[in-house]
Short mmCIF file of C-alpha atoms in Angstrom, two decimals:
data_model
loop_
_atom_site.label_atom_id
_atom_site.label_comp_id
_atom_site.label_asym_id
_atom_site.label_seq_id
_atom_site.Cartn_x
_atom_site.Cartn_y
_atom_site.Cartn_z
CA UNK A 1 -9.81 106.98 66.07
CA UNK A 2 -6.64 108.05 64.43
CA UNK A 3 -4.77 105.56 62.16
CA UNK A 4 -1.11 104.62 62.11
CA UNK A 5 0.85 107.53 61.12
CA UNK A 6 4.43 107.26 59.57
CA UNK A 7 6.83 110.27 59.34
CA UNK A 8 8.32 111.19 56.83
CA UNK A 9 6.23 109.98 53.99
CA UNK A 10 9.13 110.39 51.67
CA UNK A 11 12.85 110.50 52.10
CA UNK A 12 16.08 111.00 49.66
CA UNK A 13 19.30 109.71 51.20
CA UNK A 14 22.71 109.21 49.49
CA UNK A 15 24.82 105.98 50.44
CA UNK A 16 26.59 105.86 53.41
CA UNK A 17 24.19 108.11 55.30
CA UNK A 18 21.81 107.16 58.00
CA UNK A 19 18.15 107.51 58.39
CA UNK A 20 15.41 107.63 61.11
CA UNK A 21 11.86 106.68 60.31
CA UNK A 22 9.13 107.25 63.03
CA UNK A 23 5.92 105.54 63.66
CA UNK A 24 2.88 106.34 65.83
CA UNK A 25 0.46 103.38 66.42
CA UNK A 26 -3.24 103.59 66.96
CA UNK A 27 -4.02 104.64 70.40
CA UNK A 28 -3.85 101.49 72.93
CA UNK A 29 -2.00 99.41 70.75
CA UNK A 30 1.29 98.30 72.24
CA UNK A 31 2.65 95.94 69.37
CA UNK A 32 4.56 97.70 66.56
CA UNK A 33 6.03 95.92 63.59
CA UNK A 34 8.13 97.13 60.76
CA UNK A 35 8.29 95.94 57.30
CA UNK A 36 10.14 96.65 53.98
CA UNK A 37 8.67 96.41 50.61
CA UNK A 38 10.45 96.41 47.59
CA UNK A 39 9.16 96.50 44.08
CA UNK A 40 7.42 93.06 42.86
CA UNK A 41 8.12 91.77 46.39
CA UNK A 42 6.05 90.92 49.37
CA UNK A 43 6.63 92.70 52.41
CA UNK A 44 9.74 91.49 54.31
CA UNK A 45 9.53 91.49 58.21
CA UNK A 46 11.97 93.40 60.06
CA UNK A 47 11.06 93.43 63.62
CA UNK A 48 8.31 93.72 66.27
CA UNK A 49 8.30 95.67 69.62
CA UNK A 50 5.87 95.13 72.40
CA UNK A 51 6.23 97.16 75.76
CA UNK A 52 9.54 98.80 74.67
CA UNK A 53 11.08 95.41 74.09
CA UNK A 54 11.96 93.74 70.65
CA UNK A 55 10.01 90.45 70.62
CA UNK A 56 10.88 89.20 67.16
CA UNK A 57 13.56 89.96 64.34
CA UNK A 58 13.61 89.44 60.69
CA UNK A 59 16.51 88.22 58.47
CA UNK A 60 18.03 91.95 58.13
CA UNK A 61 21.55 93.20 58.76
CA UNK A 62 22.68 94.82 62.21
CA UNK A 63 22.41 98.18 60.10
CA UNK A 64 18.75 97.95 60.78
CA UNK A 65 17.62 98.74 64.18
CA UNK A 66 14.83 99.91 66.08
CA UNK A 67 13.12 100.92 69.40
CA UNK A 68 9.89 101.57 71.05
CA UNK A 69 9.26 104.21 73.66
CA UNK A 70 7.00 104.19 76.75
CA UNK A 71 3.98 105.68 74.68
CA UNK A 72 4.31 102.86 72.09
CA UNK A 73 5.64 105.00 69.36
CA UNK A 74 8.51 103.57 67.57
CA UNK A 75 11.41 104.49 65.49
CA UNK A 76 13.51 102.56 62.90
CA UNK A 77 17.28 103.42 61.92
CA UNK A 78 18.94 102.17 59.10
CA UNK A 79 22.86 103.14 59.14
CA UNK A 80 25.32 103.21 56.34
CA UNK A 81 22.82 103.24 53.57
CA UNK A 82 23.07 101.16 50.60
CA UNK A 83 21.48 101.35 47.14
CA UNK A 84 19.43 98.32 48.05
CA UNK A 85 17.83 99.78 50.97
CA UNK A 86 15.66 102.12 48.64
CA UNK A 87 12.13 100.75 49.51
CA UNK A 88 8.79 101.27 51.05
CA UNK A 89 9.06 100.97 54.87
CA UNK A 90 5.62 100.12 56.37
CA UNK A 91 4.81 100.11 60.12
CA UNK A 92 1.86 98.33 61.47
CA UNK A 93 0.29 98.29 65.13
CA UNK A 94 -1.89 95.62 66.79
CA UNK A 95 -3.56 95.46 70.06
CA UNK A 96 -2.21 92.26 70.85
CA UNK A 97 0.86 90.22 70.01
CA UNK A 98 2.34 88.18 68.27
CA UNK A 99 1.78 90.44 65.17
CA UNK A 100 1.57 87.46 62.91
CA UNK A 101 -1.35 86.11 64.74
CA UNK A 102 -3.49 89.10 64.96
CA UNK A 103 -4.75 91.87 62.90
CA UNK A 104 -2.52 94.42 62.09
CA UNK A 105 -3.14 98.14 61.14
CA UNK A 106 -0.68 99.79 58.67
CA UNK A 107 0.48 103.14 58.17
CA UNK A 108 1.00 104.42 54.62
CA UNK A 109 4.59 103.95 54.61
CA UNK A 110 7.88 105.88 54.39
CA UNK A 111 9.23 105.73 50.60
CA UNK A 112 13.05 105.83 51.13
CA UNK A 113 15.32 106.46 48.07
CA UNK A 114 19.07 106.01 48.35
CA UNK A 115 21.05 107.72 45.66
CA UNK B 1 13.62 80.68 49.28
CA UNK B 2 10.15 81.78 48.84
CA UNK B 3 8.14 80.02 51.45
CA UNK B 4 4.69 81.69 50.27
CA UNK B 5 4.09 82.13 46.69
CA UNK B 6 1.43 84.03 44.77
CA UNK B 7 2.14 82.70 41.07
CA UNK B 8 -0.31 85.13 39.31
CA UNK B 9 0.87 88.80 39.46
CA UNK B 10 -2.38 89.99 38.05
CA UNK B 11 -5.76 88.84 37.45
CA UNK B 12 -8.61 90.39 35.54
CA UNK B 13 -12.56 89.64 36.37
CA UNK B 14 -15.76 90.93 35.34
CA UNK B 15 -17.72 92.90 37.99
CA UNK B 16 -20.32 90.70 39.45
CA UNK B 17 -18.22 87.55 38.55
CA UNK B 18 -16.30 85.24 41.41
CA UNK B 19 -12.65 86.25 41.86
CA UNK B 20 -10.27 83.50 43.03
CA UNK B 21 -6.83 84.45 44.13
CA UNK B 22 -4.26 81.78 44.75
CA UNK B 23 -1.66 81.41 47.31
CA UNK B 24 0.74 78.33 47.79
CA UNK B 25 3.07 77.52 50.67
CA UNK B 26 5.96 75.25 51.33
CA UNK B 27 6.62 75.45 55.09
CA UNK B 28 4.32 72.60 56.63
CA UNK B 29 4.88 74.53 60.10
CA UNK B 30 2.67 77.37 59.19
CA UNK B 31 -0.43 77.29 61.22
CA UNK B 32 -2.17 80.85 60.47
CA UNK B 33 -3.00 82.33 57.30
CA UNK B 34 -4.06 85.94 56.55
CA UNK B 35 -4.87 88.03 53.40
CA UNK B 36 -4.56 91.51 53.26
CA UNK B 37 -5.58 94.23 50.42
CA UNK B 38 -3.52 97.12 49.44
CA UNK B 39 -4.55 100.22 47.42
CA UNK B 40 -1.86 102.46 45.86
CA UNK B 41 -0.50 105.00 48.29
CA UNK B 42 -1.82 103.23 51.34
CA UNK B 43 -0.92 100.52 53.72
CA UNK B 44 -2.28 97.14 53.62
CA UNK B 45 -5.49 96.41 55.45
CA UNK B 46 -6.54 93.32 56.86
CA UNK B 47 -9.30 91.02 55.06
CA UNK B 48 -9.49 87.58 56.58
CA UNK B 49 -7.66 85.06 58.35
CA UNK B 50 -7.81 81.25 58.86
CA UNK B 51 -6.30 79.01 61.30
CA UNK B 52 -4.73 75.37 60.04
CA UNK B 53 -7.32 73.55 62.14
CA UNK B 54 -10.23 74.83 59.88
CA UNK B 55 -10.45 74.48 55.95
CA UNK B 56 -12.83 77.63 55.45
CA UNK B 57 -13.68 80.87 56.86
CA UNK B 58 -16.28 83.22 55.42
CA UNK B 59 -16.84 86.88 56.02
CA UNK B 60 -19.32 88.50 53.91
CA UNK B 61 -18.27 88.48 50.31
CA UNK B 62 -14.95 86.94 51.18
CA UNK B 63 -14.33 83.23 51.90
CA UNK B 64 -10.88 81.69 52.55
CA UNK B 65 -10.28 78.14 51.80
CA UNK B 66 -7.19 76.13 53.09
CA UNK B 67 -6.19 72.85 51.56
CA UNK B 68 -3.42 71.52 53.87
CA UNK B 69 -2.26 68.33 52.21
CA UNK B 70 -1.77 70.47 48.90
CA UNK B 71 -0.32 73.48 51.09
CA UNK B 72 -2.61 75.83 49.08
CA UNK B 73 -4.83 78.59 50.06
CA UNK B 74 -7.35 80.46 48.09
CA UNK B 75 -9.43 83.77 48.43
CA UNK B 76 -12.93 83.83 46.78
CA UNK B 77 -14.62 87.04 46.33
CA UNK B 78 -18.25 86.67 45.37
CA UNK B 79 -19.50 89.09 43.75
CA UNK B 80 -16.71 91.32 42.66
CA UNK B 81 -17.17 94.90 42.99
CA UNK B 82 -15.14 97.78 41.18
CA UNK B 83 -13.76 98.65 44.73
CA UNK B 84 -12.21 95.19 45.05
CA UNK B 85 -9.52 96.51 42.64
CA UNK B 86 -6.33 96.32 44.60
CA UNK B 87 -3.22 94.11 45.49
CA UNK B 88 -4.04 91.11 47.42
CA UNK B 89 -1.42 89.69 49.70
CA UNK B 90 -1.18 86.24 51.23
CA UNK B 91 0.59 85.83 54.50
CA UNK B 92 1.47 82.93 56.70
CA UNK B 93 2.88 82.47 60.35
CA UNK B 94 3.91 79.67 62.42
CA UNK B 95 4.19 79.27 66.23
CA UNK B 96 7.61 77.86 65.99
CA UNK B 97 9.00 81.10 64.61
CA UNK B 98 7.01 83.36 67.09
CA UNK B 99 4.51 84.12 64.48
CA UNK B 100 6.79 86.05 61.99
CA UNK B 101 4.50 86.77 59.01
CA UNK B 102 5.91 85.66 55.77
CA UNK B 103 4.40 87.28 52.84
CA UNK B 104 3.66 86.45 49.20
CA UNK B 105 4.69 88.87 46.48
CA UNK B 106 0.85 90.03 45.87
CA UNK B 107 -1.59 89.61 43.03
CA UNK B 108 -3.03 92.63 41.56
CA UNK B 109 -6.87 92.26 41.02
CA UNK B 110 -8.62 94.21 38.43
CA UNK B 111 -12.33 94.58 38.27
CA UNK B 112 -13.75 95.23 34.93
CA UNK B 113 -17.09 96.91 34.46
#
């Protein structure tokens, strides 16, 4: 079974630009969650999608948004990038929800650098 | 306000000995706890979990202990193997926040030969 895939793996943007990250979950998994990891920090929860609906949202500004498609693939968008948005963005999928109560399978992440 | 704290950024243990990783939490509403392991350039992988109705859960070489009165969680790895060298994250969730996962900052475990 193929694992969670994330594209692109690396991205360099400048302040003020916007970015879209993509995540393909494990086949059959309908829950997709997004996390931000900065150096020395644990993962910070961004949002969870299940059946194309956002089911849970972390404490991030509205510049961070996401969506899920009918095939469970998910995208995350960050608008008006700031230097502090530089981080590793991780996507995780699980068969059931809520994500925090079930084993999640993580992708390798997208490393975003904002200059 | 860090609700989940892993106070040891790193831990070095001899191969074959016991590794004990600790995690403290402040939110008494947390009722589910998980441990994940992360190798460089990879996403975290699930290790073991425990519900607040239990005080111990075992899976092979991994055992998680939960002390609710002390709001303390620990992961024991016995015996430690070189492949256990990784960053270990403790995470917690609560039903009243729809099981949103709150993560510790991680502990880097180094197994010495």
